mmCIF file of C-alpha atoms in Angstrom:
data_model
loop_
_atom_site.group_PDB
_atom_site.id
_atom_site.type_symbol
_atom_site.label_atom_id
_atom_site.label_comp_id
_atom_site.label_asym_id
_atom_site.label_seq_id
_atom_site.Cartn_x
_atom_site.Cartn_y
_atom_site.Cartn_z
ATOM 1 C CA MET A 918 -0.013 0.130 -0.100
ATOM 2 C CA LYS A 919 2.839 2.359 0.915
ATOM 3 C CA ASN A 920 4.617 1.575 -2.419
ATOM 4 C CA ILE A 921 1.323 2.502 -4.352
ATOM 5 C CA LEU A 922 0.957 5.866 -2.450
ATOM 6 C CA LYS A 923 4.623 6.561 -3.039
ATOM 7 C CA LEU A 924 4.166 5.990 -6.848
ATOM 8 C CA ILE A 925 0.964 8.034 -6.905
ATOM 9 C CA PHE A 926 2.709 10.695 -5.268
ATOM 10 C CA VAL A 927 5.740 10.481 -7.687
ATOM 11 C CA VAL A 928 3.336 10.684 -10.628
ATOM 12 C CA CYS A 929 1.407 13.567 -9.335
ATOM 13 C CA LEU A 930 4.573 15.429 -8.523
ATOM 14 C CA GLY A 931 6.095 14.870 -12.060
ATOM 15 C CA PHE A 932 2.639 15.937 -13.529
ATOM 16 C CA LEU A 933 2.841 19.246 -11.584
ATOM 17 C CA ILE A 934 6.397 19.865 -12.601
ATOM 18 C CA THR A 935 5.778 19.228 -16.169
ATOM 19 C CA SER A 936 2.725 21.342 -16.026
ATOM 20 C CA PHE A 937 4.766 24.217 -14.357
ATOM 21 C CA LEU A 938 7.610 24.110 -16.865
ATOM 22 C CA PHE A 939 4.985 23.909 -19.801
ATOM 23 C CA LEU A 940 3.393 27.112 -18.458
ATOM 24 C CA GLU A 941 6.607 28.852 -18.044
ATOM 25 C CA LYS A 942 7.672 27.998 -21.523
ATOM 26 C CA GLN A 943 4.435 29.324 -22.900
ATOM 27 C CA LYS A 944 5.112 32.620 -20.820
ATOM 28 C CA LYS A 945 8.449 32.968 -22.378
ATOM 29 C CA ARG A 946 6.906 32.507 -25.905
ATOM 30 C CA GLU A 947 4.286 35.274 -25.026
ATOM 31 C CA TYR A 948 7.073 37.999 -25.205
ATOM 32 C CA GLU A 949 10.720 38.853 -25.792
ATOM 33 C CA ILE A 950 12.856 41.359 -24.047
ATOM 34 C CA VAL A 951 14.311 43.907 -26.589
ATOM 35 C CA VAL A 952 15.491 46.549 -24.397
ATOM 36 C CA SER A 953 16.412 45.942 -20.866
ATOM 37 C CA ASP A 954 17.225 47.691 -17.709
ATOM 38 C CA LEU A 955 14.862 50.801 -18.172
ATOM 39 C CA ASN A 956 13.376 52.530 -15.297
ATOM 40 C CA ILE A 957 10.162 54.237 -16.520
ATOM 41 C CA PRO A 958 10.039 54.048 -20.326
ATOM 42 C CA TRP A 959 7.284 56.664 -20.588
ATOM 43 C CA GLY A 960 7.368 56.726 -24.384
ATOM 44 C CA PHE A 961 9.382 55.238 -27.200
ATOM 45 C CA THR A 962 9.225 55.422 -31.086
ATOM 46 C CA PHE A 963 10.716 53.717 -33.901
ATOM 47 C CA LEU A 964 13.191 55.397 -36.378
ATOM 48 C CA PRO A 965 13.277 54.291 -40.129
ATOM 49 C CA ASP A 966 16.153 52.153 -39.681
ATOM 50 C CA ASN A 967 14.225 50.284 -36.792
ATOM 51 C CA SER A 968 16.285 51.807 -33.978
ATOM 52 C CA MET A 969 14.409 53.397 -31.081
ATOM 53 C CA LEU A 970 13.968 56.608 -29.496
ATOM 54 C CA ILE A 971 13.189 56.123 -25.680
ATOM 55 C CA THR A 972 12.326 58.651 -22.976
ATOM 56 C CA GLU A 973 12.914 57.822 -19.487
ATOM 57 C CA LYS A 974 10.712 59.821 -17.040
ATOM 58 C CA GLU A 975 13.726 60.912 -15.062
ATOM 59 C CA GLY A 976 14.930 63.272 -17.884
ATOM 60 C CA LYS A 977 16.987 60.857 -20.250
ATOM 61 C CA LEU A 978 16.392 60.411 -23.988
ATOM 62 C CA ILE A 979 18.014 57.291 -25.240
ATOM 63 C CA HIS A 980 18.779 56.067 -28.725
ATOM 64 C CA PHE A 981 18.738 52.157 -28.871
ATOM 65 C CA LYS A 982 20.532 50.995 -31.890
ATOM 66 C CA ASN A 983 22.382 47.587 -32.485
ATOM 67 C CA GLY A 984 21.812 46.626 -28.995
ATOM 68 C CA LYS A 985 23.453 49.677 -27.327
ATOM 69 C CA LYS A 986 21.930 52.637 -25.400
ATOM 70 C CA ASN A 987 23.298 55.948 -26.333
ATOM 71 C CA LEU A 988 22.183 59.108 -24.550
ATOM 72 C CA ILE A 989 20.857 62.016 -26.559
ATOM 73 C CA SER A 990 22.535 65.298 -25.005
ATOM 74 C CA GLY A 991 21.153 68.821 -25.270
ATOM 75 C CA LEU A 992 17.874 68.078 -23.795
ATOM 76 C CA PRO A 993 15.882 71.112 -22.380
ATOM 77 C CA LYS A 994 15.636 71.238 -18.475
ATOM 78 C CA VAL A 995 13.209 68.792 -17.267
ATOM 79 C CA LYS A 996 11.600 69.304 -13.925
ATOM 80 C CA VAL A 997 10.860 66.088 -12.466
ATOM 81 C CA GLN A 998 7.868 66.609 -10.265
ATOM 82 C CA GLY A 999 5.505 63.951 -9.063
ATOM 83 C CA GLN A 1000 4.154 62.358 -12.311
ATOM 84 C CA GLY A 1001 5.914 64.842 -14.333
ATOM 85 C CA GLY A 1002 9.227 64.398 -16.270
ATOM 86 C CA LEU A 1003 10.382 63.592 -19.945
ATOM 87 C CA MET A 1004 7.127 61.855 -21.191
ATOM 88 C CA ASP A 1005 5.921 61.086 -24.722
ATOM 89 C CA ILE A 1006 7.844 61.174 -28.007
ATOM 90 C CA GLU A 1007 6.774 61.075 -31.648
ATOM 91 C CA LEU A 1008 8.072 61.309 -34.941
ATOM 92 C CA HIS A 1009 6.805 63.875 -37.528
ATOM 93 C CA PRO A 1010 4.986 61.808 -40.404
ATOM 94 C CA ASN A 1011 7.410 63.190 -42.869
ATOM 95 C CA TYR A 1012 10.370 62.274 -40.446
ATOM 96 C CA LYS A 1013 12.638 61.035 -43.417
ATOM 97 C CA SER A 1014 12.529 64.119 -45.184
ATOM 98 C CA ASN A 1015 12.544 66.852 -42.257
ATOM 99 C CA GLY A 1016 13.906 65.105 -39.170
ATOM 100 C CA TRP A 1017 11.388 66.634 -36.678
ATOM 101 C CA VAL A 1018 10.994 64.658 -33.461
ATOM 102 C CA TYR A 1019 8.357 65.771 -30.916
ATOM 103 C CA PHE A 1020 8.243 65.341 -27.115
ATOM 104 C CA THR A 1021 6.497 66.500 -24.022
ATOM 105 C CA TYR A 1022 8.002 67.134 -20.681
ATOM 106 C CA SER A 1023 7.320 69.071 -17.513
ATOM 107 C CA SER A 1024 9.178 72.262 -17.048
ATOM 108 C CA GLY A 1025 9.121 75.211 -14.666
ATOM 109 C CA ASN A 1026 10.819 76.759 -11.835
ATOM 110 C CA SER A 1027 10.635 76.940 -7.851
ATOM 111 C CA LYS A 1028 6.967 77.771 -8.255
ATOM 112 C CA GLY A 1029 6.150 74.542 -9.902
ATOM 113 C CA ALA A 1030 5.853 72.945 -13.296
ATOM 114 C CA ASN A 1031 3.486 72.365 -16.141
ATOM 115 C CA THR A 1032 3.429 70.435 -19.367
ATOM 116 C CA THR A 1033 5.589 71.574 -22.412
ATOM 117 C CA LEU A 1034 5.474 70.364 -26.114
ATOM 118 C CA MET A 1035 8.558 70.724 -27.917
ATOM 119 C CA ARG A 1036 10.161 69.787 -31.314
ATOM 120 C CA ALA A 1037 13.783 69.384 -32.327
ATOM 121 C CA ARG A 1038 16.159 67.467 -34.527
ATOM 122 C CA ILE A 1039 18.592 65.115 -33.696
ATOM 123 C CA LYS A 1040 22.400 65.098 -34.950
ATOM 124 C CA ASN A 1041 25.473 63.385 -33.767
ATOM 125 C CA ASN A 1042 23.315 62.267 -30.610
ATOM 126 C CA ARG A 1043 22.345 65.806 -29.772
ATOM 127 C CA LEU A 1044 19.271 67.695 -29.992
ATOM 128 C CA ILE A 1045 19.536 70.687 -32.326
ATOM 129 C CA ASN A 1046 16.964 73.329 -33.661
ATOM 130 C CA GLN A 1047 14.789 73.202 -30.498
ATOM 131 C CA GLU A 1048 11.330 74.858 -30.627
ATOM 132 C CA VAL A 1049 8.902 75.038 -27.858
ATOM 133 C CA LEU A 1050 5.382 74.727 -29.539
ATOM 134 C CA TYR A 1051 3.339 74.879 -26.445
ATOM 135 C CA LYS A 1052 3.729 75.469 -22.624
ATOM 136 C CA ALA A 1053 0.732 75.186 -20.489
ATOM 137 C CA ILE A 1054 0.474 77.738 -17.651
ATOM 138 C CA PRO A 1055 0.381 78.343 -14.820
ATOM 139 C CA ASP A 1056 3.281 76.235 -13.246
ATOM 140 C CA THR A 1057 1.760 74.651 -10.037
ATOM 141 C CA ARG A 1058 3.604 72.555 -7.469
ATOM 142 C CA ARG A 1059 0.833 69.834 -7.814
ATOM 143 C CA GLY A 1060 2.486 66.664 -8.986
ATOM 144 C CA GLN A 1061 -0.351 64.828 -10.794
ATOM 145 C CA HIS A 1062 -2.100 64.959 -14.157
ATOM 146 C CA PHE A 1063 0.374 66.192 -16.728
ATOM 147 C CA GLY A 1064 -0.889 64.192 -19.327
ATOM 148 C CA SER A 1065 0.788 63.652 -21.813
ATOM 149 C CA ARG A 1066 0.552 61.880 -25.230
ATOM 150 C CA ILE A 1067 1.215 62.878 -28.705
ATOM 151 C CA ALA A 1068 -0.479 61.721 -32.029
ATOM 152 C CA PHE A 1069 -0.643 62.957 -35.699
ATOM 153 C CA ASP A 1070 -3.735 62.539 -37.850
ATOM 154 C CA ARG A 1071 -3.946 61.671 -41.561
ATOM 155 C CA ASP A 1072 -3.926 65.359 -42.446
ATOM 156 C CA GLU A 1073 -0.594 65.792 -40.156
ATOM 157 C CA TYR A 1074 -2.272 67.953 -37.553
ATOM 158 C CA LEU A 1075 -0.534 67.448 -34.221
ATOM 159 C CA TYR A 1076 -2.690 66.463 -31.148
ATOM 160 C CA PHE A 1077 -1.444 66.280 -27.551
ATOM 161 C CA SER A 1078 -2.895 66.045 -24.252
ATOM 162 C CA ILE A 1079 -2.558 67.751 -20.787
ATOM 163 C CA GLY A 1080 -4.271 66.501 -17.830
ATOM 164 C CA ASP A 1081 -6.190 68.767 -15.401
ATOM 165 C CA ARG A 1082 -2.969 69.006 -13.084
ATOM 166 C CA GLY A 1083 -5.130 68.090 -10.183
ATOM 167 C CA ASN A 1084 -7.483 71.187 -10.309
ATOM 168 C CA ARG A 1085 -10.621 69.447 -11.196
ATOM 169 C CA ASP A 1086 -12.925 72.258 -10.316
ATOM 170 C CA LYS A 1087 -11.438 74.911 -12.273
ATOM 171 C CA ASN A 1088 -9.337 73.600 -15.303
ATOM 172 C CA PRO A 1089 -11.298 70.907 -17.375
ATOM 173 C CA GLN A 1090 -14.445 72.814 -18.053
ATOM 174 C CA ASP A 1091 -12.841 76.223 -18.557
ATOM 175 C CA ILE A 1092 -11.613 76.798 -21.832
ATOM 176 C CA THR A 1093 -9.720 79.885 -20.904
ATOM 177 C CA LYS A 1094 -7.342 77.737 -18.857
ATOM 178 C CA ASP A 1095 -4.868 74.979 -19.686
ATOM 179 C CA GLY A 1096 -5.448 71.549 -18.353
ATOM 180 C CA GLY A 1097 -7.852 68.750 -18.698
ATOM 181 C CA LYS A 1098 -7.851 69.227 -22.708
ATOM 182 C CA ILE A 1099 -6.633 67.892 -25.985
ATOM 183 C CA TYR A 1100 -5.117 70.305 -28.103
ATOM 184 C CA ARG A 1101 -4.595 70.643 -31.969
ATOM 185 C CA LEU A 1102 -1.806 72.254 -33.680
ATOM 186 C CA HIS A 1103 -0.178 72.463 -37.079
ATOM 187 C CA ASP A 1104 3.304 70.788 -36.966
ATOM 188 C CA ASP A 1105 4.979 73.845 -36.692
ATOM 189 C CA GLY A 1106 3.066 75.159 -33.626
ATOM 190 C CA LYS A 1107 0.665 77.367 -35.268
ATOM 191 C CA ILE A 1108 -2.871 77.289 -34.485
ATOM 192 C CA PRO A 1109 -5.002 75.912 -37.153
ATOM 193 C CA LYS A 1110 -7.866 78.396 -38.353
ATOM 194 C CA ASP A 1111 -10.573 75.827 -37.897
ATOM 195 C CA ASN A 1112 -9.785 74.897 -34.410
ATOM 196 C CA PRO A 1113 -13.200 75.218 -32.309
ATOM 197 C CA PHE A 1114 -12.546 78.101 -30.112
ATOM 198 C CA VAL A 1115 -10.412 80.264 -32.300
ATOM 199 C CA ASN A 1116 -12.820 83.201 -32.574
ATOM 200 C CA GLN A 1117 -14.087 82.875 -28.818
ATOM 201 C CA HIS A 1118 -12.627 85.705 -26.607
ATOM 202 C CA GLY A 1119 -10.289 84.516 -23.983
ATOM 203 C CA ALA A 1120 -10.160 80.962 -25.080
ATOM 204 C CA LYS A 1121 -6.994 78.763 -25.439
ATOM 205 C CA LYS A 1122 -6.855 78.785 -29.112
ATOM 206 C CA ALA A 1123 -5.185 75.318 -29.252
ATOM 207 C CA ILE A 1124 -7.986 73.371 -27.479
ATOM 208 C CA TYR A 1125 -9.578 70.632 -29.452
ATOM 209 C CA SER A 1126 -11.795 69.093 -26.824
ATOM 210 C CA TYR A 1127 -11.968 69.654 -23.060
ATOM 211 C CA GLY A 1128 -13.601 68.206 -19.915
ATOM 212 C CA HIS A 1129 -10.763 65.516 -19.564
ATOM 213 C CA ARG A 1130 -9.095 64.365 -16.423
ATOM 214 C CA ASN A 1131 -5.662 62.755 -17.334
ATOM 215 C CA PRO A 1132 -5.444 61.218 -20.784
ATOM 216 C CA GLN A 1133 -2.132 59.059 -20.945
ATOM 217 C CA GLY A 1134 -3.119 57.232 -24.123
ATOM 218 C CA MET A 1135 -3.818 58.578 -27.579
ATOM 219 C CA GLU A 1136 -3.522 57.263 -30.876
ATOM 220 C CA MET A 1137 -5.018 57.700 -34.362
ATOM 221 C CA ASN A 1138 -7.194 54.609 -35.272
ATOM 222 C CA PRO A 1139 -5.525 53.576 -38.437
ATOM 223 C CA PHE A 1140 -8.750 51.950 -39.766
ATOM 224 C CA THR A 1141 -10.975 55.342 -39.327
ATOM 225 C CA GLY A 1142 -8.633 58.070 -39.004
ATOM 226 C CA ASP A 1143 -10.162 59.053 -35.819
ATOM 227 C CA ILE A 1144 -8.140 60.204 -32.673
ATOM 228 C CA TRP A 1145 -8.671 57.874 -29.722
ATOM 229 C CA THR A 1146 -7.649 58.570 -26.164
ATOM 230 C CA HIS A 1147 -7.936 56.982 -22.741
ATOM 231 C CA GLU A 1148 -7.752 58.840 -19.462
ATOM 232 C CA HIS A 1149 -7.595 57.960 -15.888
ATOM 233 C CA GLY A 1150 -10.795 58.265 -13.657
ATOM 234 C CA PRO A 1151 -10.228 58.788 -9.961
ATOM 235 C CA ARG A 1152 -11.612 56.019 -8.090
ATOM 236 C CA GLY A 1153 -13.211 54.097 -10.836
ATOM 237 C CA GLY A 1154 -14.215 55.649 -14.406
ATOM 238 C CA ASP A 1155 -11.190 55.330 -16.444
ATOM 239 C CA GLU A 1156 -12.410 55.850 -19.927
ATOM 240 C CA ILE A 1157 -11.878 55.407 -23.506
ATOM 241 C CA ASN A 1158 -12.902 58.147 -25.707
ATOM 242 C CA ILE A 1159 -13.206 59.148 -29.654
ATOM 243 C CA ILE A 1160 -12.259 62.622 -29.950
ATOM 244 C CA ASN A 1161 -14.419 65.188 -31.743
ATOM 245 C CA LYS A 1162 -13.820 68.681 -32.455
ATOM 246 C CA GLY A 1163 -15.025 71.328 -29.715
ATOM 247 C CA LYS A 1164 -16.870 68.542 -27.632
ATOM 248 C CA ASN A 1165 -17.092 68.344 -23.705
ATOM 249 C CA TYR A 1166 -16.275 65.181 -22.227
ATOM 250 C CA GLY A 1167 -17.735 65.772 -18.838
ATOM 251 C CA TRP A 1168 -15.018 65.687 -16.320
ATOM 252 C CA PRO A 1169 -15.795 66.259 -13.440
ATOM 253 C CA LYS A 1170 -19.538 66.885 -13.990
ATOM 254 C CA ALA A 1171 -20.084 63.444 -15.082
ATOM 255 C CA SER A 1172 -17.994 60.420 -14.125
ATOM 256 C CA PHE A 1173 -18.137 56.808 -13.215
ATOM 257 C CA GLY A 1174 -15.775 57.342 -10.544
ATOM 258 C CA ILE A 1175 -15.781 58.632 -6.976
ATOM 259 C CA ASN A 1176 -13.277 60.248 -4.641
ATOM 260 C CA TYR A 1177 -10.532 58.161 -3.220
ATOM 261 C CA SER A 1178 -12.097 58.614 0.234
ATOM 262 C CA GLY A 1179 -15.188 56.920 -1.138
ATOM 263 C CA SER A 1180 -17.456 60.009 -1.180
ATOM 264 C CA LYS A 1181 -19.069 61.162 -4.156
ATOM 265 C CA PHE A 1182 -18.239 64.335 -6.068
ATOM 266 C CA THR A 1183 -21.112 63.770 -8.579
ATOM 267 C CA ASN A 1184 -24.173 61.661 -9.043
ATOM 268 C CA LYS A 1185 -24.151 61.773 -12.843
ATOM 269 C CA THR A 1186 -22.499 59.434 -15.220
ATOM 270 C CA SER A 1187 -23.861 61.187 -18.396
ATOM 271 C CA ILE A 1188 -25.066 64.762 -19.053
ATOM 272 C CA LYS A 1189 -26.902 65.712 -22.302
ATOM 273 C CA GLY A 1190 -24.697 67.545 -24.512
ATOM 274 C CA MET A 1191 -21.445 66.054 -23.144
ATOM 275 C CA ILE A 1192 -19.712 63.007 -24.775
ATOM 276 C CA ASP A 1193 -20.046 59.756 -23.075
ATOM 277 C CA PRO A 1194 -17.071 57.349 -23.184
ATOM 278 C CA ILE A 1195 -17.386 54.484 -25.400
ATOM 279 C CA TYR A 1196 -15.884 52.264 -22.530
ATOM 280 C CA GLN A 1197 -15.059 52.596 -18.969
ATOM 281 C CA TRP A 1198 -13.269 50.590 -16.303
ATOM 282 C CA THR A 1199 -14.734 50.463 -12.766
ATOM 283 C CA PRO A 1200 -12.439 49.636 -10.738
ATOM 284 C CA SER A 1201 -9.908 51.604 -12.264
ATOM 285 C CA ILE A 1202 -6.968 49.949 -14.066
ATOM 286 C CA ALA A 1203 -4.869 53.035 -14.412
ATOM 287 C CA PRO A 1204 -4.555 53.132 -18.147
ATOM 288 C CA SER A 1205 -1.262 54.279 -19.878
ATOM 289 C CA GLY A 1206 -0.267 53.726 -23.285
ATOM 290 C CA MET A 1207 -2.447 52.475 -26.206
ATOM 291 C CA ALA A 1208 -2.069 51.178 -29.809
ATOM 292 C CA PHE A 1209 -4.119 49.607 -32.450
ATOM 293 C CA VAL A 1210 -3.122 46.352 -33.830
ATOM 294 C CA ASN A 1211 -2.739 46.848 -37.653
ATOM 295 C CA SER A 1212 -0.528 43.827 -38.761
ATOM 296 C CA ASP A 1213 -0.938 40.465 -40.302
ATOM 297 C CA LYS A 1214 1.291 39.160 -37.713
ATOM 298 C CA TYR A 1215 -1.427 38.932 -35.275
ATOM 299 C CA PRO A 1216 -4.296 37.383 -37.495
ATOM 300 C CA LYS A 1217 -6.491 36.803 -34.345
ATOM 301 C CA MET A 1218 -5.915 40.322 -32.718
ATOM 302 C CA LYS A 1219 -5.724 42.589 -35.969
ATOM 303 C CA GLY A 1220 -8.124 45.479 -35.439
ATOM 304 C CA ASN A 1221 -8.049 45.325 -31.755
ATOM 305 C CA LEU A 1222 -6.993 47.889 -29.173
ATOM 306 C CA LEU A 1223 -4.206 47.186 -26.674
ATOM 307 C CA VAL A 1224 -4.290 49.354 -23.508
ATOM 308 C CA GLY A 1225 -1.731 49.059 -20.658
ATOM 309 C CA SER A 1226 -2.644 48.895 -17.026
ATOM 310 C CA LEU A 1227 -0.279 50.633 -14.457
ATOM 311 C CA LYS A 1228 -2.336 49.332 -11.597
ATOM 312 C CA PHE A 1229 -2.871 45.738 -12.323
ATOM 313 C CA ARG A 1230 0.239 45.030 -14.574
ATOM 314 C CA TYR A 1231 -1.104 43.675 -17.636
ATOM 315 C CA VAL A 1232 -1.892 44.879 -21.140
ATOM 316 C CA THR A 1233 -5.775 44.450 -21.988
ATOM 317 C CA ASN A 1234 -6.382 43.320 -25.571
ATOM 318 C CA CYS A 1235 -9.706 44.957 -26.324
ATOM 319 C CA THR A 1236 -11.660 43.499 -29.282
ATOM 320 C CA LEU A 1237 -13.674 46.156 -31.021
ATOM 321 C CA LYS A 1238 -16.898 46.097 -33.036
ATOM 322 C CA ASN A 1239 -18.475 49.087 -34.494
ATOM 323 C CA GLY A 1240 -16.313 51.466 -32.321
ATOM 324 C CA LYS A 1241 -17.236 49.564 -29.040
ATOM 325 C CA VAL A 1242 -15.196 47.240 -26.839
ATOM 326 C CA ILE A 1243 -17.093 43.805 -26.645
ATOM 327 C CA ASN A 1244 -14.409 41.730 -25.066
ATOM 328 C CA GLU A 1245 -11.029 42.031 -22.983
ATOM 329 C CA GLU A 1246 -8.123 39.513 -22.725
ATOM 330 C CA LYS A 1247 -5.221 39.940 -20.604
ATOM 331 C CA LEU A 1248 -1.622 39.909 -21.947
ATOM 332 C CA LEU A 1249 1.788 40.173 -20.507
ATOM 333 C CA GLU A 1250 0.589 39.650 -16.846
ATOM 334 C CA ASN A 1251 2.670 40.490 -13.676
ATOM 335 C CA LEU A 1252 5.872 41.635 -15.731
ATOM 336 C CA GLY A 1253 5.467 45.204 -14.215
ATOM 337 C CA ARG A 1254 3.479 48.455 -14.668
ATOM 338 C CA ILE A 1255 2.905 48.962 -18.284
ATOM 339 C CA ARG A 1256 3.580 52.463 -19.336
ATOM 340 C CA SER A 1257 3.709 52.483 -23.328
ATOM 341 C CA ILE A 1258 2.679 50.461 -26.236
ATOM 342 C CA GLU A 1259 3.848 51.038 -29.817
ATOM 343 C CA HIS A 1260 3.440 49.438 -33.360
ATOM 344 C CA GLY A 1261 6.894 48.633 -34.659
ATOM 345 C CA ASN A 1262 7.920 49.271 -38.248
ATOM 346 C CA ASP A 1263 8.341 45.443 -38.472
ATOM 347 C CA GLY A 1264 4.510 44.790 -37.833
ATOM 348 C CA PHE A 1265 5.261 43.616 -34.096
ATOM 349 C CA MET A 1266 3.832 45.213 -31.229
ATOM 350 C CA TYR A 1267 6.004 46.508 -28.408
ATOM 351 C CA VAL A 1268 5.359 47.326 -24.724
ATOM 352 C CA GLY A 1269 7.205 49.675 -22.286
ATOM 353 C CA ILE A 1270 7.300 48.133 -18.648
ATOM 354 C CA GLU A 1271 8.628 49.838 -15.763
ATOM 355 C CA GLN A 1272 11.507 48.514 -14.154
ATOM 356 C CA LEU A 1273 12.000 46.000 -16.917
ATOM 357 C CA GLY A 1274 12.253 47.396 -20.322
ATOM 358 C CA ILE A 1275 10.805 47.162 -23.764
ATOM 359 C CA VAL A 1276 9.307 43.901 -24.879
ATOM 360 C CA LYS A 1277 7.964 42.348 -28.287
ATOM 361 C CA ILE A 1278 4.801 40.599 -28.153
ATOM 362 C CA ILE A 1279 5.191 37.102 -29.711
ATOM 363 C CA PRO A 1280 2.085 36.207 -31.850
#
C-alpha cells in the first residue's frame, strides 16, 4: 500500500512539475525582451532604421541601436515633479525628409511645473533646432496629471494631451485655462484656423476638446482616422473616448468614479450635450499607453486595441466592434507596470514596462 501511495505521489509530482515547466515555457513565448534595464520608459518610437528613441521619465532620452543605448544630449531642462518628467515622444509623419522629433516634458521653476511640447532634430546624438510649440500655464507645485501623449492624424495635424493638473474644479471645464484638454496644432506649432475656439474671446486657441481628467493614451485609429484617447478616472471611471472637435467630455461633472476617500463628487454618469465614453473601467485599471493592432502578424488580434494597466500590471487586448469594446483579454500579466505601447515598423507590437524594459509581443 505504501509503495502504491509513493508511486501516486511521484506521478502527481511529476505531472505538476511538467505542467509548471510547460506554463513557464508558454509565458516565455508570449514576449521577448528587446531593451532591458529601463526604469520608467514613458514613451518610445521607432526610427526608419528600426532603432528606437526612448524617453525615461527621470529626464533621459535614449537612442537604442544595435543593442546599445546611447544618450541624446542637449535636452531642455526637465523638472521632474511627481508624475511629471520627460514623457511622450513621436516622429513627424514625414520624418525621413524633415527630421522633426516631438516630445513632451514638465518644465518650470521654484513655483512648480506644467506640461511643455517641443520639437527638435537630432544630429550626432544631440538635440538641435529646438522649438517650444506649447507651454501650459500656470506652473503649479501639484505633482499629478501632466497628461501627456502625442499623435498625428492623416492630415498631419498634431494632437497632444494635458491633464487637469489636479485642479478638477477649475481647469477641465474652462476653455480659458490650460489643463484637462486635448490640443491640436499644425506641425510647426501654429493654431489651425478651424480649431473650435479660435474666435472665442479669452479661449485657449489650441484647445480641440475639453472636460478631460488625465489622458495618458492617445492614438490615431488607422482604420478610421479618428483620434482615440483613454484617461484615468479617480476611483473608478477610467475612460476610452473618441475625440471630436469642440466637444465636452464631462469631467468632473459626469463620471463613473468616486473620490479616493469613497465619497461622491457627482451623481451623474451622463449629461445631455456632453460626450459619454465608449468604454469605462470600474474599478480603475490606471491606463497608460495604447496602440491599435494593424498587422497581419497577429491575425487573431488585428483590429484590436491594446491598453496598458499600471495598477494591475497587464496589457488588456480589447476586441472592437462598431467602435465599441466587446471583449477583453489579459496579456503580459505580472511583468510590471505597463507604461507605453507602440506598433513597430516590422509589424510587431512593443510594450514599455517599468523596471524591466521594452518587450515584443510574440504572436
